[in-house]
Structures are given as structure tokens and as C-alpha cells.
């Protein structure tokens, strides 16, 4: 667990001298929440038992994935038994899985049998930019709070193509997202089947592999399960970071976000308060011709969902909801046919939970992008954020197949 000293050092750029946070014998429980009383009881115990939510129950009768330290295990299990919770143990030692993610042999080149850090990803971007100068156009949307460049690539084989915009790793701990999207970039550059060749040649792709660069570096160097940005959240410096996917300027802080700087879903002091989001929206507004982007994707993990607007209400649906569902079905059906992996699709509010201030909501409501999604990659909670490196290629291959199906379905409803 982080202490004040660690936070203080991190603020002043001394992270390299700080020992990595460890999660030895931390456990992850799957807890079913049957009624409002159980829901309120868990909320009341969150700070007392220092519960860390990996995934929250969408509705009563569903389950949450909750991590806690070994010193609270006995008290937590007693609480669950006393109040008749149905629960199961999903992960008995989080650190063992983190160690498996980090264990690797550096090969000197970029491949997808290990999780790469930001320097390695950027070195690979340099390589593909030099190797494919007629196809790859690099761009930088600006610098993060800690001064790191936020880099992306545009992949285009011909002028006049419609575009898809993808931002990945907005939540630092979701390493599978940047691993998956860099694999997909490689597929676009060296298409191995006709379907990928088609979407490479006839669609432009704007891709930012790591949007939350500060949080991503921190998750590699210090705290593996860090989620937010690294901008201080309160004057005392006790709490750090904003949930960047609650910081967009559309219905900011309406629902599904927190005004408590110490929570995981803190939306920031104001909309676009964090430079990562203000510069992302400025880049889209100023550097990409209006109307070019037809599909916007925010890549996340985990849960295996394709989520559309609206996030703030489950009683209203956007005008283009039928098209959104048709294209989401195209994505889901394509990868299921080939790999048997099931993705659930629907609006965020009806399928997962209510949320506002997210990227896809801004893309649709402000930029009029017809097809905007949050896509949650594998798995369904068995390992969650600590998928092993062996899963990178299977996940990336099925997502690539899903994108082929997505583009085909978008053409059927005249989006592309």
C-alpha cells in the first residue's frame, strides 16, 4: 500500500528511487449483491477495510470483483458470512500474477509475448515510422502533466478514406489495451488476410496506443494497479490523479463519477482539467477535418463489452442507436464466429453502469461521430487486469477480427 512518503517522492519525479508496491497475498473476491442493504453495507466498509473495486455490480442481483489486503481477509469474510452474501474467491494472490506479467526476457525488438513499457512502445513507433514513411504519419497531441509526449500514428494507404479514431490505455492498469492495439497496428502495416487488407487500404486509422502516459509509466515502475492520471487532485497532495474517462466535456459529473479526489472515479476539478483530455479534444477539433471520423473507440479492459451511448440514462437512446447496435453486432459476431469469444453489446447505462463525461459520449454528442464505443477487452473477471502475457496474441487476434466485422457492418448502414 502506498504511504505518504511514496506519494511525496512521486510528485517530485523521484519514482525511480521508490520501491514497487507489492500485492503479496492480496485476494480478489467475486461478491454477489442481492439487495440494497448489502450494497450499502459494502459501501460503508470500503474505507474501513480498504476495499478496492476491480469491477462494480451493474444492478442488484449481480456481482462485484473486490480486492483487499491479507490483514483484512478475516474481517471481510466474517462480514460476508454474517450478512448472507454469496461470494467466491477468484484470485488468491494478486502479486503472483503481477510477477508473471513482469517476467520476461528483453529481446531487443517489439513482439507480443510480453507487456511493453512506454519507452519500448515509443521506440517501436519510431521504427514503424521510419520503415513505412508513406503509410505511417506520426502525431503528438501534446504533453502530459509530467511532461511526457502523448504520441499517436495515422495509418493511411490512400487519400479520401473515412477514418476510425482509437484511444487506448486511458486507464493505466489496463495493459492489455496498448498491447492489443499495437498488434493491430502491425496487422494494418503487414496485412495477412484479405479482410485486414481491405480495412487497412480503405479506412484511415488514427491510433493513440497510450493516452494516459503518466499513469501507464507509474503502473510499470511503482504501482501495477494504478488507474488514474498523475496530476495532484487536492492541495495537500494526499490524493493523486483523475479518472480521465470521466473528464470529457459532455455532461461532466452528471452521474457515474465522483467529486472525491481520493476515489478511483474522480472526474477532476472541472471538465478537461487534465491536459491529456484537453489536448486530445483539441487535436480532434483542430487537426482532423470535420466529418472525417466515422467511428470513435475507447479501448478498455475488462468484461468483454461493446458499449455505446448513452451512459447517463437507461431510459433514453441516441438517434443513431440502431446503427450503433448493428455495428456492435458486426464486431461481436465476427470474433465469435472465429474464436468463440462472447462480447455483450448495448448502451453503457443499460448494459454495464451509468457514466458521464466519457470519451464516447463526447464523441457522439459534441463531435457528431455516428458510431462511438467503449470496448472492454478480455476477460470476464477470472484474472481481470492481470492477464498473462500469453493472452496478448489471442486477444489481439480476436479484436482484429472484430474490427474487420465492425467495418463491414458500418458499410451496411452507410456509416462508411
CSV table of C-alpha atoms in Angstrom, one decimal:
chain,number,residue,atom,x,y,z
A,1,UNK,CA,0.0,0.0,0.0
A,2,UNK,CA,1.3,3.5,-0.8
A,3,UNK,CA,2.3,5.7,2.0
A,4,UNK,CA,2.5,9.5,2.1
A,5,UNK,CA,6.3,9.4,1.6
A,6,UNK,CA,5.9,7.5,-1.6
A,7,UNK,CA,3.3,10.0,-2.9
A,8,UNK,CA,5.5,12.9,-2.0
A,9,UNK,CA,8.5,11.4,-3.8
A,10,UNK,CA,6.4,10.6,-6.8
A,11,UNK,CA,5.3,14.2,-7.1
A,12,UNK,CA,8.9,15.4,-7.4
A,13,UNK,CA,9.9,12.9,-10.0
A,14,UNK,CA,11.8,10.5,-7.7
A,15,UNK,CA,9.7,7.5,-8.6
A,16,UNK,CA,12.7,5.5,-9.8
A,17,UNK,CA,14.1,5.5,-6.3
A,18,UNK,CA,10.8,4.2,-4.8
A,19,UNK,CA,10.3,0.5,-4.2
A,20,UNK,CA,7.5,-1.1,-6.2
A,21,UNK,CA,4.2,-1.5,-4.4
A,22,UNK,CA,3.5,-5.2,-3.9
A,23,UNK,CA,0.3,-7.2,-3.6
A,24,UNK,CA,1.5,-10.3,-1.8
A,25,UNK,CA,-1.4,-12.4,-0.7
A,26,UNK,CA,-3.9,-9.8,-1.8
A,27,UNK,CA,-7.1,-11.6,-2.8
A,28,UNK,CA,-9.9,-10.8,-5.3
A,29,UNK,CA,-13.4,-11.9,-4.4
A,30,UNK,CA,-16.5,-12.1,-6.5
A,31,UNK,CA,-19.3,-10.9,-4.3
A,32,UNK,CA,-23.0,-11.1,-5.3
A,33,UNK,CA,-25.1,-8.1,-4.1
A,34,UNK,CA,-28.7,-9.2,-3.7
A,35,UNK,CA,-30.3,-6.2,-2.2
A,36,UNK,CA,-29.9,-2.5,-1.2
A,37,UNK,CA,-28.9,-3.4,2.3
A,38,UNK,CA,-25.9,-5.5,1.1
A,39,UNK,CA,-25.0,-2.7,-1.3
A,40,UNK,CA,-25.0,-0.1,1.4
A,41,UNK,CA,-23.1,-2.4,3.8
A,42,UNK,CA,-20.2,-2.9,1.3
A,43,UNK,CA,-20.0,0.9,0.6
A,44,UNK,CA,-19.8,1.6,4.3
A,45,UNK,CA,-16.9,-0.9,4.7
A,46,UNK,CA,-15.0,0.4,1.7
A,47,UNK,CA,-12.7,2.7,3.6
A,48,UNK,CA,-12.6,0.7,6.8
A,49,UNK,CA,-11.4,-2.5,5.1
A,50,UNK,CA,-9.7,-0.6,2.3
A,51,UNK,CA,-11.7,-2.5,-0.4
A,52,UNK,CA,-10.5,-1.9,-4.0
A,53,UNK,CA,-13.2,-2.4,-6.6
A,54,UNK,CA,-12.0,-4.0,-9.8
A,55,UNK,CA,-15.5,-4.2,-11.2
A,56,UNK,CA,-18.7,-3.0,-9.7
A,57,UNK,CA,-22.1,-4.8,-9.9
A,58,UNK,CA,-24.3,-3.2,-12.5
A,59,UNK,CA,-27.6,-3.9,-10.8
A,60,UNK,CA,-28.8,-5.6,-7.6
A,61,UNK,CA,-28.5,-9.4,-8.1
A,62,UNK,CA,-25.2,-9.0,-9.9
A,63,UNK,CA,-21.6,-9.3,-8.7
A,64,UNK,CA,-18.6,-7.1,-7.9
A,65,UNK,CA,-14.9,-8.0,-8.1
A,66,UNK,CA,-13.3,-6.7,-4.9
A,67,UNK,CA,-9.6,-6.8,-3.9
A,68,UNK,CA,-8.3,-6.5,-0.4
A,69,UNK,CA,-5.2,-6.8,1.6
A,70,UNK,CA,-4.5,-10.0,3.7
A,71,UNK,CA,-4.8,-8.2,7.0
A,72,UNK,CA,-8.5,-7.6,6.3
A,73,UNK,CA,-9.3,-11.0,4.9
A,74,UNK,CA,-10.7,-12.5,8.1
A,75,UNK,CA,-12.9,-9.4,8.9
A,76,UNK,CA,-14.2,-9.3,5.3
A,77,UNK,CA,-15.1,-12.9,5.1
A,78,UNK,CA,-16.8,-12.7,8.5
A,79,UNK,CA,-18.8,-9.8,7.2
A,80,UNK,CA,-19.9,-11.6,4.1
A,81,UNK,CA,-21.0,-14.7,6.1
A,82,UNK,CA,-22.8,-12.7,8.7
A,83,UNK,CA,-24.9,-10.9,6.2
A,84,UNK,CA,-25.5,-13.8,3.9
A,85,UNK,CA,-23.5,-12.7,0.8
A,86,UNK,CA,-22.9,-15.2,-1.9
A,87,UNK,CA,-19.2,-15.0,-2.8
A,88,UNK,CA,-16.3,-16.9,-4.2
A,89,UNK,CA,-12.5,-16.4,-4.3
A,90,UNK,CA,-11.3,-15.5,-7.8
A,91,UNK,CA,-7.6,-14.7,-7.2
A,92,UNK,CA,-5.8,-15.9,-4.1
A,93,UNK,CA,-2.5,-14.0,-4.6
A,94,UNK,CA,-2.6,-10.9,-6.9
A,95,UNK,CA,1.2,-10.5,-6.8
A,96,UNK,CA,1.9,-13.9,-8.3
A,97,UNK,CA,0.0,-12.8,-11.4
A,98,UNK,CA,1.7,-9.4,-11.5
A,99,UNK,CA,5.1,-11.2,-11.3
A,100,UNK,CA,4.0,-13.4,-14.3
A,101,UNK,CA,3.2,-10.2,-16.2
A,102,UNK,CA,6.6,-8.7,-15.5
A,103,UNK,CA,8.7,-11.8,-16.0
A,104,UNK,CA,10.2,-11.5,-19.5
A,105,UNK,CA,13.4,-11.7,-21.4
A,106,UNK,CA,14.2,-8.5,-23.3
A,107,UNK,CA,14.7,-9.4,-26.9
A,108,UNK,CA,15.7,-6.1,-28.3
A,109,UNK,CA,12.7,-5.9,-30.6
A,110,UNK,CA,9.0,-5.4,-30.2
A,111,UNK,CA,6.9,-8.6,-30.1
A,112,UNK,CA,3.6,-9.6,-28.4
A,113,UNK,CA,4.7,-12.2,-25.9
A,114,UNK,CA,5.4,-9.7,-23.2
A,115,UNK,CA,3.9,-6.4,-22.0
A,116,UNK,CA,6.0,-3.4,-23.1
A,117,UNK,CA,6.6,-0.2,-21.2
A,118,UNK,CA,6.2,3.3,-22.7
A,119,UNK,CA,9.8,3.7,-23.8
A,120,UNK,CA,9.6,0.4,-25.7
A,121,UNK,CA,6.3,1.2,-27.3
A,122,UNK,CA,7.7,4.6,-28.4
A,123,UNK,CA,10.8,3.0,-29.8
A,124,UNK,CA,8.6,0.7,-31.8
A,125,UNK,CA,6.6,3.7,-33.1
A,126,UNK,CA,9.9,5.3,-34.2
A,127,UNK,CA,10.7,2.0,-36.1
A,128,UNK,CA,7.5,1.8,-38.0
A,129,UNK,CA,7.5,5.5,-38.8
A,130,UNK,CA,10.9,5.1,-40.4
A,131,UNK,CA,10.1,1.7,-42.1
A,132,UNK,CA,6.7,2.8,-43.5
A,133,UNK,CA,7.0,6.5,-44.2
A,134,UNK,CA,4.4,6.5,-47.0
A,135,UNK,CA,1.8,4.8,-44.8
A,136,UNK,CA,2.5,5.9,-41.2
A,137,UNK,CA,2.2,9.6,-40.2
A,138,UNK,CA,3.2,10.3,-36.6
A,139,UNK,CA,1.4,12.9,-34.5
A,140,UNK,CA,1.7,14.2,-31.0
A,141,UNK,CA,-1.4,15.7,-29.3
A,142,UNK,CA,0.7,17.4,-26.6
A,143,UNK,CA,2.4,16.6,-23.4
A,144,UNK,CA,1.1,15.0,-20.2
A,145,UNK,CA,1.0,16.6,-16.8
A,146,UNK,CA,4.5,15.2,-16.1
A,147,UNK,CA,5.8,16.4,-19.5
A,148,UNK,CA,5.7,13.2,-21.5
A,149,UNK,CA,4.7,13.4,-25.2
A,150,UNK,CA,1.4,11.7,-26.0
A,151,UNK,CA,2.1,10.1,-29.3
A,152,UNK,CA,-0.1,8.5,-32.0
A,153,UNK,CA,0.1,7.3,-35.6
A,154,UNK,CA,-2.2,7.8,-38.6
A,155,UNK,CA,-2.2,4.8,-40.9
A,156,UNK,CA,-3.4,5.7,-44.4
A,157,UNK,CA,-2.8,4.0,-47.7
A,158,UNK,CA,-4.7,6.5,-49.9
A,159,UNK,CA,-6.3,9.9,-49.7
A,160,UNK,CA,-10.0,10.4,-49.1
A,161,UNK,CA,-10.7,7.5,-46.8
A,162,UNK,CA,-13.1,7.7,-43.9
A,163,UNK,CA,-11.4,7.4,-40.5
A,164,UNK,CA,-11.6,5.5,-37.3
A,165,UNK,CA,-10.1,7.1,-34.1
A,166,UNK,CA,-8.9,4.8,-31.3
A,167,UNK,CA,-7.5,5.9,-27.9
A,168,UNK,CA,-6.1,3.2,-25.7
A,169,UNK,CA,-4.8,2.8,-22.1
A,170,UNK,CA,-6.7,5.8,-20.8
A,171,UNK,CA,-6.8,3.8,-17.6
A,172,UNK,CA,-3.2,3.0,-16.7
A,173,UNK,CA,-3.6,-0.6,-15.3
A,174,UNK,CA,-5.3,-1.9,-18.5
A,175,UNK,CA,-2.1,-3.1,-20.1
A,176,UNK,CA,-3.8,-5.5,-22.5
A,177,UNK,CA,-5.3,-2.5,-24.4
A,178,UNK,CA,-2.0,-1.0,-25.6
A,179,UNK,CA,-0.6,-4.5,-26.3
A,180,UNK,CA,-3.6,-5.3,-28.4
A,181,UNK,CA,-3.7,-2.1,-30.3
A,182,UNK,CA,0.0,-2.2,-31.2
A,183,UNK,CA,-0.5,-5.7,-32.6
A,184,UNK,CA,-3.4,-4.3,-34.6
A,185,UNK,CA,-1.2,-1.5,-36.0
A,186,UNK,CA,1.3,-4.2,-37.1
A,187,UNK,CA,-1.5,-6.1,-38.8
A,188,UNK,CA,-2.6,-3.0,-40.7
A,189,UNK,CA,1.0,-2.5,-41.9
A,190,UNK,CA,1.5,-6.1,-43.0
A,191,UNK,CA,-2.0,-7.4,-43.7
A,192,UNK,CA,-2.0,-11.2,-43.5
A,193,UNK,CA,-5.6,-11.8,-44.8
A,194,UNK,CA,-8.0,-10.1,-47.3
A,195,UNK,CA,-10.3,-8.8,-44.6
A,196,UNK,CA,-7.5,-6.9,-42.8
A,197,UNK,CA,-6.1,-5.8,-46.1
A,198,UNK,CA,-9.4,-4.3,-47.0
A,199,UNK,CA,-9.8,-2.2,-43.8
A,200,UNK,CA,-6.2,-1.2,-44.0
A,201,UNK,CA,-6.4,0.2,-47.5
A,202,UNK,CA,-9.9,1.7,-47.4
A,203,UNK,CA,-10.0,3.2,-43.9
A,204,UNK,CA,-7.7,5.7,-42.2
A,205,UNK,CA,-6.8,4.8,-38.6
A,206,UNK,CA,-5.8,7.4,-36.0
A,207,UNK,CA,-4.4,5.5,-33.0
A,208,UNK,CA,-3.0,6.6,-29.7
A,209,UNK,CA,-1.6,3.4,-28.1
A,210,UNK,CA,-1.2,5.0,-24.6
A,211,UNK,CA,-3.2,8.1,-23.8
A,212,UNK,CA,-2.6,8.1,-20.0
A,213,UNK,CA,1.2,8.1,-20.4
A,214,UNK,CA,2.0,9.3,-16.8
A,215,UNK,CA,-0.3,6.7,-15.2
A,216,UNK,CA,1.0,4.0,-17.5
A,217,UNK,CA,4.6,4.6,-16.6
A,218,UNK,CA,3.6,4.7,-12.9
A,219,UNK,CA,1.8,1.4,-13.2
A,220,UNK,CA,5.0,-0.2,-14.7
A,221,UNK,CA,7.5,1.5,-12.3
A,222,UNK,CA,5.7,1.7,-9.0
A,223,UNK,CA,2.1,0.6,-8.6
A,224,UNK,CA,0.9,-2.0,-11.0
A,225,UNK,CA,-2.8,-1.5,-10.4
A,226,UNK,CA,-2.8,2.3,-10.7
A,227,UNK,CA,-5.8,3.6,-12.7
A,228,UNK,CA,-5.9,7.4,-12.9
A,229,UNK,CA,-3.7,10.2,-14.3
A,230,UNK,CA,-0.9,11.6,-12.1
A,231,UNK,CA,-2.0,15.2,-11.7
A,232,UNK,CA,-2.4,16.1,-8.0
A,233,UNK,CA,-6.1,16.0,-7.1
A,234,UNK,CA,-6.1,18.1,-3.9
A,235,UNK,CA,-4.0,20.9,-2.4
A,236,UNK,CA,-2.4,18.8,0.2
A,237,UNK,CA,-1.2,16.2,-2.3
A,238,UNK,CA,-2.8,13.4,-0.4
A,239,UNK,CA,-4.6,12.1,-3.4
A,240,UNK,CA,-3.3,11.9,-7.0
A,241,UNK,CA,-5.0,11.7,-10.3
A,242,UNK,CA,-8.2,12.0,-12.3
A,243,UNK,CA,-10.2,9.3,-14.0
A,244,UNK,CA,-9.6,10.6,-17.5
A,245,UNK,CA,-12.6,8.8,-18.8
A,246,UNK,CA,-14.8,11.0,-16.6
A,247,UNK,CA,-13.1,14.2,-17.6
A,248,UNK,CA,-14.5,14.9,-21.1
A,249,UNK,CA,-16.7,18.0,-21.5
A,250,UNK,CA,-20.1,16.5,-22.0
A,251,UNK,CA,-22.5,16.1,-19.0
A,252,UNK,CA,-19.4,16.2,-16.9
A,253,UNK,CA,-20.1,14.9,-13.3
A,254,UNK,CA,-23.8,14.2,-14.0
A,255,UNK,CA,-23.6,10.6,-13.0
A,256,UNK,CA,-21.2,7.7,-12.5
A,257,UNK,CA,-18.4,9.9,-11.4
A,258,UNK,CA,-17.1,11.2,-8.1
A,259,UNK,CA,-16.1,14.6,-6.7
A,260,UNK,CA,-13.9,13.0,-4.1
A,261,UNK,CA,-10.2,13.3,-5.2
A,262,UNK,CA,-9.3,10.1,-3.4
A,263,UNK,CA,-11.7,7.8,-5.4
A,264,UNK,CA,-11.0,5.8,-8.5
A,265,UNK,CA,-13.7,7.6,-10.5
A,266,UNK,CA,-12.8,11.2,-9.5
A,267,UNK,CA,-13.8,13.3,-12.5
A,268,UNK,CA,-11.3,16.1,-11.9
A,269,UNK,CA,-12.0,19.7,-10.6
A,270,UNK,CA,-13.6,20.6,-13.9
A,271,UNK,CA,-14.2,19.2,-17.4
A,272,UNK,CA,-11.0,18.8,-19.4
A,273,UNK,CA,-9.0,19.8,-16.3
A,274,UNK,CA,-6.3,17.3,-17.2
A,275,UNK,CA,-4.0,18.1,-20.2
A,276,UNK,CA,-4.4,14.6,-21.6
A,277,UNK,CA,-8.1,15.2,-22.3
A,278,UNK,CA,-7.9,18.9,-23.2
A,279,UNK,CA,-5.2,18.1,-25.7
A,280,UNK,CA,-7.0,15.1,-27.1
A,281,UNK,CA,-10.1,17.0,-27.8
A,282,UNK,CA,-8.1,20.0,-29.2
A,283,UNK,CA,-6.3,17.6,-31.6
A,284,UNK,CA,-9.5,16.2,-32.9
A,285,UNK,CA,-11.1,19.6,-33.2
A,286,UNK,CA,-8.2,21.3,-34.9
A,287,UNK,CA,-6.1,18.7,-36.7
A,288,UNK,CA,-8.6,16.3,-38.2
A,289,UNK,CA,-11.1,17.6,-40.8
A,290,UNK,CA,-14.6,17.8,-39.5
A,291,UNK,CA,-16.7,14.8,-40.5
A,292,UNK,CA,-13.7,12.6,-41.3
A,293,UNK,CA,-14.0,10.4,-38.2
A,294,UNK,CA,-16.9,8.0,-38.5
A,295,UNK,CA,-16.1,5.6,-35.6
A,296,UNK,CA,-14.5,6.5,-32.2
A,297,UNK,CA,-13.3,3.8,-29.9
A,298,UNK,CA,-12.0,4.0,-26.4
A,299,UNK,CA,-10.2,0.7,-25.7
A,300,UNK,CA,-10.5,-0.7,-22.1
A,301,UNK,CA,-10.5,-3.9,-20.1
A,302,UNK,CA,-12.1,-5.9,-18.7
A,303,UNK,CA,-15.6,-7.6,-19.2
A,304,UNK,CA,-16.0,-8.2,-22.9
A,305,UNK,CA,-18.4,-5.5,-23.8
A,306,UNK,CA,-19.1,-3.1,-26.7
A,307,UNK,CA,-20.7,-0.1,-25.1
A,308,UNK,CA,-22.4,2.8,-26.9
A,309,UNK,CA,-24.1,6.0,-25.7
A,310,UNK,CA,-26.0,6.8,-23.7
A,311,UNK,CA,-24.1,6.4,-20.5
A,312,UNK,CA,-26.0,8.9,-18.4
A,313,UNK,CA,-29.5,7.4,-18.8
A,314,UNK,CA,-31.1,4.0,-19.3
A,315,UNK,CA,-34.5,5.4,-20.4
A,316,UNK,CA,-33.4,7.3,-23.5
A,317,UNK,CA,-31.4,6.3,-26.5
A,318,UNK,CA,-29.5,8.3,-29.1
A,319,UNK,CA,-30.8,8.9,-32.6
A,320,UNK,CA,-28.3,6.6,-34.2
A,321,UNK,CA,-28.7,3.7,-31.6
A,322,UNK,CA,-30.0,1.2,-34.2
A,323,UNK,CA,-26.8,1.8,-36.3
A,324,UNK,CA,-24.7,1.6,-33.2
A,325,UNK,CA,-26.2,-1.8,-32.3
A,326,UNK,CA,-25.8,-3.1,-35.9
A,327,UNK,CA,-22.1,-2.2,-36.0
A,328,UNK,CA,-21.5,-3.6,-32.5
A,329,UNK,CA,-23.2,-6.8,-33.5
A,330,UNK,CA,-20.9,-6.9,-36.5
A,331,UNK,CA,-17.9,-6.7,-34.2
A,332,UNK,CA,-19.2,-9.2,-31.7
A,333,UNK,CA,-20.4,-11.8,-34.3
A,334,UNK,CA,-17.1,-11.7,-36.3
A,335,UNK,CA,-14.9,-12.6,-33.4
A,336,UNK,CA,-17.3,-15.1,-32.0
A,337,UNK,CA,-17.6,-17.0,-35.3
A,338,UNK,CA,-13.8,-17.4,-35.5
A,339,UNK,CA,-12.7,-17.6,-31.9
A,340,UNK,CA,-15.8,-18.3,-29.8
A,341,UNK,CA,-15.3,-15.3,-27.5
A,342,UNK,CA,-18.6,-13.7,-26.5
A,343,UNK,CA,-18.9,-9.9,-26.3
A,344,UNK,CA,-22.1,-8.3,-24.9
A,345,UNK,CA,-23.2,-5.1,-26.6
A,346,UNK,CA,-25.6,-2.3,-25.7
A,347,UNK,CA,-25.7,1.2,-24.2
A,348,UNK,CA,-23.4,1.8,-21.2
A,349,UNK,CA,-26.3,2.6,-18.9
A,350,UNK,CA,-28.4,-0.5,-19.8
A,351,UNK,CA,-25.5,-2.9,-20.2
A,352,UNK,CA,-22.9,-2.0,-17.6
A,353,UNK,CA,-23.4,1.1,-15.5
A,354,UNK,CA,-24.3,4.8,-15.7
A,355,UNK,CA,-21.4,7.1,-16.6
A,356,UNK,CA,-21.0,10.6,-17.9
A,357,UNK,CA,-18.0,12.7,-19.0
A,358,UNK,CA,-16.6,9.7,-21.1
A,359,UNK,CA,-14.9,9.8,-24.4
A,360,UNK,CA,-17.6,8.1,-26.4
A,361,UNK,CA,-20.3,10.4,-25.1
A,362,UNK,CA,-18.3,13.4,-26.1
A,363,UNK,CA,-17.5,11.9,-29.5
A,364,UNK,CA,-21.2,11.4,-30.2
A,365,UNK,CA,-22.8,14.5,-28.6
A,366,UNK,CA,-20.2,17.1,-29.3
A,367,UNK,CA,-18.4,15.8,-32.5
A,368,UNK,CA,-21.4,14.1,-34.1
A,369,UNK,CA,-19.4,10.9,-34.7
A,370,UNK,CA,-22.1,8.4,-35.5
A,371,UNK,CA,-20.5,5.2,-34.1
A,372,UNK,CA,-18.7,5.7,-30.7
A,373,UNK,CA,-17.9,2.9,-28.4
A,374,UNK,CA,-16.1,1.9,-25.2
A,375,UNK,CA,-14.8,-1.6,-25.9
A,376,UNK,CA,-13.9,-3.7,-22.9
A,377,UNK,CA,-11.5,-6.5,-23.8
A,378,UNK,CA,-11.0,-9.9,-22.1
A,379,UNK,CA,-11.6,-11.4,-19.7
A,380,UNK,CA,-14.9,-11.7,-17.7
A,381,UNK,CA,-13.1,-11.4,-14.4
A,382,UNK,CA,-11.2,-14.6,-14.0
A,383,UNK,CA,-7.9,-12.6,-14.0
A,384,UNK,CA,-9.1,-9.1,-14.8
A,385,UNK,CA,-6.3,-6.6,-15.0
A,386,UNK,CA,-3.6,-9.3,-14.6
A,387,UNK,CA,-3.9,-11.3,-17.7
A,388,UNK,CA,-0.7,-13.2,-18.5
A,389,UNK,CA,1.5,-12.3,-21.5
A,390,UNK,CA,0.4,-15.5,-23.2
A,391,UNK,CA,-3.1,-13.9,-23.7
A,392,UNK,CA,-1.9,-10.9,-25.7
A,393,UNK,CA,-1.8,-12.6,-29.1
A,394,UNK,CA,-5.2,-14.4,-28.7
A,395,UNK,CA,-6.9,-11.2,-27.5
A,396,UNK,CA,-5.3,-9.1,-30.3
A,397,UNK,CA,-6.2,-11.6,-33.0
A,398,UNK,CA,-9.8,-11.7,-32.0
A,399,UNK,CA,-10.1,-8.0,-31.7
A,400,UNK,CA,-8.5,-7.6,-35.2
A,401,UNK,CA,-11.2,-10.0,-36.5
A,402,UNK,CA,-13.8,-7.9,-34.6
A,403,UNK,CA,-12.6,-4.7,-36.3
A,404,UNK,CA,-13.0,-6.4,-39.7
A,405,UNK,CA,-16.6,-7.3,-38.8
A,406,UNK,CA,-17.2,-3.8,-37.4
A,407,UNK,CA,-16.1,-2.1,-40.7
A,408,UNK,CA,-18.2,-4.4,-42.8
A,409,UNK,CA,-21.3,-3.7,-40.6
A,410,UNK,CA,-20.7,0.0,-40.7
A,411,UNK,CA,-20.7,-0.1,-44.5
A,412,UNK,CA,-24.1,-1.9,-44.4
A,413,UNK,CA,-25.7,1.1,-42.6
A,414,UNK,CA,-23.9,3.7,-44.7
A,415,UNK,CA,-21.6,4.9,-41.9
A,416,UNK,CA,-18.5,4.3,-44.1
